[in-house]
Amino acid sequence: MHEISITDIRGIKIGHAQDSRGGTGCTVILCENGAATGVDVRGSAPAGRETDAVKPGNICDVAHAVMLSGGSAYGLDAAAGVMEYLEKRGVGFDVGMTVVPIVCGASIFDLAVGDSSARPDRVMGRAACENASSQPVPEGNVGAGTGASIGKLMGTQRAMKSGLGVYAVQLGDLQVGALVTVNALGDVFDLDTGRQIGGLLSEDKKYLCNSEELMYRKYSADKNYFAGNTTIGCIVTNAKLDKTQMMKIASMAHDGMARTIRPVHTWADGDSVFAMATGEVTADANAVGTLAARVMGYAINRGVQKASGEYGLICASQL
């Protein structure tokens, strides 16, 4: 097994667009040939689009794109730009008079950084499509990771800047990759060592505190953490699997979140994972799902490590 670029997976293109001053952006994962797609939402405060369309029992067998964005629920508008882009290229379900692209999406809450009136829209979504390519994907404060942060148990004043991370591997002919925007209420831990690498800062912002331990100490407090969080991501593979199996792959990928983010899947998070399969290589779904959890964990680590300090928030490399 060796590391590859996620865009080495044939048929996949990825593009970013962002408003760096406003502190928000979006990232599109395009598969114009269609990909069997599943989704699993674990957090209790999600902002999502077309998550029902790809569930088993519904008519859509494939999706043509996944859009990840900032802007909270407002940012779901970016998917309209993806639809425009794909329709003009004739990509989507043929309904006679036109085609209807299936564009799934999810958004993080990043309104607390930069300019809260700046939100991804259809123009930014189309720009992300025009920027999409099969080149290596930029990471950190780009695209949907532009305004991401972590460690918000005590509010944004003690939070840390995070961002977007990508990691992919190849095992024989099988390719599995993850792209994730890390915007958690909790802290982030190294997948291999268990060492905390980011999250809640001390009051003087000189060292890291443990959100989980602090939550336990304050368990009796009736605290409103608000839904200002959410980690969203997408697994991409060249495996030949159907959307029911891809729903399970998305579910297993959440294990990568659980290994690297604590606490995770809270009432104040909207954690969501999509999973797309381009259908080229025969593979066991259990193996693909296990790899999905692994690459998700590494992508989350990279989302913290590749971020730079901005919007008054310091990053891991500045500690």
C-alpha positions in Angstrom: 0.0 0.0 0.0 1.3 3.4 -0.9 0.1 7.0 -0.8 -1.3 8.6 -4.0 -3.2 11.8 -4.9 -6.9 11.5 -4.5 -7.3 12.8 -8.1 -5.3 9.8 -9.4 -8.7 8.1 -9.2 -9.8 8.2 -12.8 -12.9 10.3 -13.5 -12.5 12.4 -10.4 -11.8 16.1 -10.5 -11.6 18.4 -7.5 -11.7 22.2 -7.3 -11.8 25.0 -4.7 -13.1 28.5 -4.7 -13.0 30.8 -1.7 -13.5 34.3 -0.3 -10.4 34.6 1.8 -11.4 38.0 3.2 -14.9 36.8 4.1 -13.5 33.6 5.6 -15.5 31.0 3.7 -15.3 28.9 0.5 -16.4 25.7 -1.2 -14.9 22.5 -2.6 -16.4 20.4 -5.4 -15.7 16.7 -6.2 -16.8 16.1 -9.7 -17.5 12.7 -11.3 -19.2 13.5 -14.6 -19.6 9.8 -15.5 -21.6 9.3 -12.3 -20.5 7.5 -9.1 -22.5 5.2 -6.9 -22.9 7.4 -3.8 -23.9 6.9 -0.2 -24.0 9.2 2.8 -24.1 8.9 6.6 -24.9 11.8 8.8 -23.9 11.4 12.5 -24.0 14.9 14.0 -27.3 16.4 15.2 -26.9 19.8 13.5 -26.4 19.1 9.8 -26.8 21.3 6.8 -27.2 18.9 3.8 -28.5 18.7 0.2 -29.8 15.6 -1.7 -28.9 13.3 1.1 -32.2 11.4 0.7 -31.8 11.1 -3.1 -28.8 8.7 -2.8 -30.3 6.6 0.0 -31.2 2.9 -0.8 -34.7 2.6 -2.0 -34.7 5.9 -3.9 -34.4 6.1 -7.7 -31.0 7.8 -8.1 -28.3 5.2 -8.5 -25.5 7.7 -9.0 -24.5 11.3 -8.1 -22.4 13.5 -10.4 -20.8 15.7 -7.8 -20.5 16.4 -4.1 -20.2 20.0 -2.9 -18.7 20.8 0.5 -19.0 24.4 1.6 -18.9 26.9 4.4 -21.6 29.4 5.1 -23.8 27.2 7.2 -27.1 26.4 5.4 -26.7 29.4 3.3 -23.7 27.8 1.7 -25.8 25.0 0.2 -26.6 27.5 -2.6 -23.1 26.8 -4.1 -24.5 23.5 -5.4 -26.7 25.4 -7.8 -23.6 26.6 -9.5 -22.4 23.0 -9.9 -25.8 22.1 -11.4 -25.5 24.9 -14.0 -21.9 23.8 -14.9 -22.9 20.2 -15.3 -26.1 20.9 -17.2 -24.2 23.0 -19.8 -21.9 20.0 -20.3 -24.9 17.6 -20.7 -24.1 15.8 -17.5 -27.0 14.4 -15.5 -30.2 12.3 -15.8 -31.8 12.7 -19.2 -35.4 13.9 -18.6 -36.1 14.7 -22.2 -36.0 18.5 -22.4 -32.7 18.7 -20.4 -30.6 16.8 -18.0 -30.7 17.0 -14.2 -27.4 16.5 -12.4 -27.5 15.0 -9.0 -25.3 17.2 -6.7 -25.1 16.2 -3.1 -23.8 18.7 -0.5 -23.1 19.6 3.1 -22.0 22.8 4.8 -20.0 23.8 7.8 -20.8 26.7 10.2 -18.0 29.3 9.7 -20.0 32.5 10.1 -18.1 33.3 13.3 -14.9 34.0 11.4 -14.2 36.6 8.8 -17.4 38.3 7.5 -20.6 36.6 8.6 -22.4 38.0 5.5 -19.9 36.3 3.2 -21.4 32.9 2.0 -20.7 30.5 -0.8 -23.2 31.0 -3.6 -23.9 29.6 -7.1 -21.2 31.9 -8.6 -18.6 30.5 -6.2 -19.9 27.0 -6.8 -19.4 27.4 -10.6 -16.0 28.8 -10.0 -15.0 25.8 -8.0 -16.1 23.6 -11.0 -14.1 25.7 -13.4 -11.1 25.3 -11.1 -11.5 21.6 -10.8 -8.7 19.4 -12.2 -6.9 16.1 -11.7 -3.9 17.9 -10.2 -2.9 17.4 -6.6 -5.4 19.1 -4.3 -4.3 22.1 -2.3 -4.9 21.7 1.5 -5.4 24.0 4.6 -7.1 27.3 4.4 -8.7 26.7 1.0 -12.1 25.9 -0.4 -14.5 24.5 2.3 -11.7 24.7 4.8 -11.1 28.5 4.5 -13.1 29.3 7.7 -12.8 26.0 9.5 -11.8 25.8 13.2 -11.7 23.3 16.1 -11.8 23.2 19.9 -14.8 25.4 20.4 -16.0 24.1 23.7 -15.3 27.4 25.4 -16.2 29.6 22.4 -14.2 30.9 19.5 -11.9 32.9 21.7 -10.1 29.7 22.6 -10.5 27.9 19.3 -7.8 26.9 16.9 -7.7 27.4 13.1 -8.1 24.2 11.1 -8.7 23.5 7.4 -9.2 21.0 4.7 -7.2 17.8 4.4 -6.8 15.1 1.8 -5.2 11.6 2.0 -5.4 8.7 -0.4 -3.8 5.3 -0.8 -3.5 2.5 -3.4 -3.6 -1.2 -2.5 -3.0 -3.3 -5.7 -5.5 -1.9 -8.1 -7.8 -0.5 -5.4 -7.7 3.2 -4.7 -9.4 4.9 -1.7 -9.1 8.5 -0.7 -10.7 11.0 1.7 -11.2 14.8 1.5 -12.5 16.5 4.7 -13.1 19.9 6.2 -12.3 19.8 9.9 -14.6 22.1 11.8 -15.2 20.2 15.1 -16.4 21.2 18.5 -13.8 18.8 19.8 -10.1 18.3 19.7 -8.0 16.4 17.1 -5.6 13.6 17.9 -2.9 11.9 15.8 -4.2 8.7 14.2 -1.0 6.8 14.9 0.1 8.0 18.3 -3.0 9.3 19.9 -1.2 12.6 20.8 -3.4 15.7 20.7 -2.4 17.9 17.8 -5.0 20.6 17.9 -8.2 21.9 19.6 -9.1 23.8 22.7 -6.5 26.3 23.8 -5.6 27.5 27.3 -6.7 31.0 28.3 -3.2 32.3 27.4 -3.2 30.3 24.1 0.1 28.8 24.9 -0.9 25.1 25.2 -3.7 22.7 24.4 -6.4 21.7 26.8 -8.6 18.6 26.7 -12.2 19.3 25.7 -13.4 15.8 26.7 -12.0 16.1 30.2 -13.4 19.7 30.6 -16.8 18.5 29.4 -16.8 15.8 32.0 -15.9 18.2 34.8 -18.7 20.5 33.8 -21.3 17.8 33.0 -23.9 19.4 35.3 -23.8 22.8 33.5 -26.7 23.5 31.1 -24.4 24.9 28.4 -25.6 25.8 24.9 -22.6 25.0 22.6 -24.7 26.1 19.6 -24.4 24.3 16.3 -21.3 26.2 15.2 -19.3 23.2 14.2 -19.5 20.2 11.8 -16.9 18.1 10.1 -17.8 17.1 6.6 -16.0 14.9 4.1 -16.1 12.6 1.2 -14.6 9.2 0.5 -13.7 8.4 -3.1 -12.8 5.0 -4.5 -12.4 3.2 -7.8 -14.2 0.1 -6.4 -17.1 -1.4 -8.1 -19.8 -1.1 -5.4 -23.5 0.0 -5.4 -25.0 2.9 -3.4 -26.2 0.6 -0.6 -22.6 -0.6 -0.1 -21.4 3.0 -0.4 -23.8 4.0 2.4 -22.0 1.5 4.6 -18.6 2.7 3.4 -19.6 6.3 4.5 -20.7 4.8 7.9 -17.4 3.0 8.4 -15.5 6.2 7.4 -17.0 7.9 10.5 -14.7 5.5 12.5 -11.8 7.6 11.2 -13.5 10.7 12.7 -14.0 8.9 16.0 -10.4 7.9 16.2 -9.1 11.4 15.6 -11.8 13.8 17.0 -13.0 13.9 20.6 -15.7 14.6 21.4 -17.3 13.8 18.0 -20.9 13.5 16.6 -22.3 15.8 19.3 -25.6 17.7 19.4 -23.5 20.7 18.3 -21.9 19.0 15.3 -23.5 18.1 12.0 -20.8 15.5 11.0 -21.6 14.1 7.5 -19.6 11.8 5.2 -20.4 11.1 1.6 -18.8 8.1 -0.3 -18.4 7.9 -4.1 -17.4 4.8 -6.1 -16.4 5.1 -9.8 -16.9 1.3 -10.4 -13.7 0.2 -12.0 -12.2 -2.4 -9.7 -13.8 -5.4 -8.0 -13.2 -5.1 -4.2 -14.6 -6.4 -1.0 -16.8 -3.7 0.7 -15.3 -4.6 4.1 -11.8 -3.9 2.9 -12.9 -0.6 1.2 -14.7 0.5 4.4 -11.7 -0.3 6.6 -9.4 1.7 4.3 -12.0 4.5 4.3 -11.7 4.9 8.0 -8.0 4.9 7.8 -7.7 7.6 5.1 -10.3 9.7 6.8 -8.3 9.8 10.0 -5.1 10.8 8.1 -7.0 13.5 6.1 -8.4 14.9 9.4 -4.9 15.1 10.8 -3.7 16.9 7.6 -6.6 19.3 7.8 -5.2 20.5 11.1 -1.5 20.3 10.2 -1.9 22.2 6.8 -3.9 25.1 8.2 -2.3 28.5 8.8 -3.3 31.0 11.4 -5.9 33.5 10.3 -9.0 35.5 11.5 -7.4 35.9 14.9 -7.1 32.1 15.4 -3.7 30.5 15.8 -2.8 27.2 14.1 -1.1 24.0 15.3 2.3 25.0 13.9 2.2 28.2 15.9 2.0 26.4 19.3 
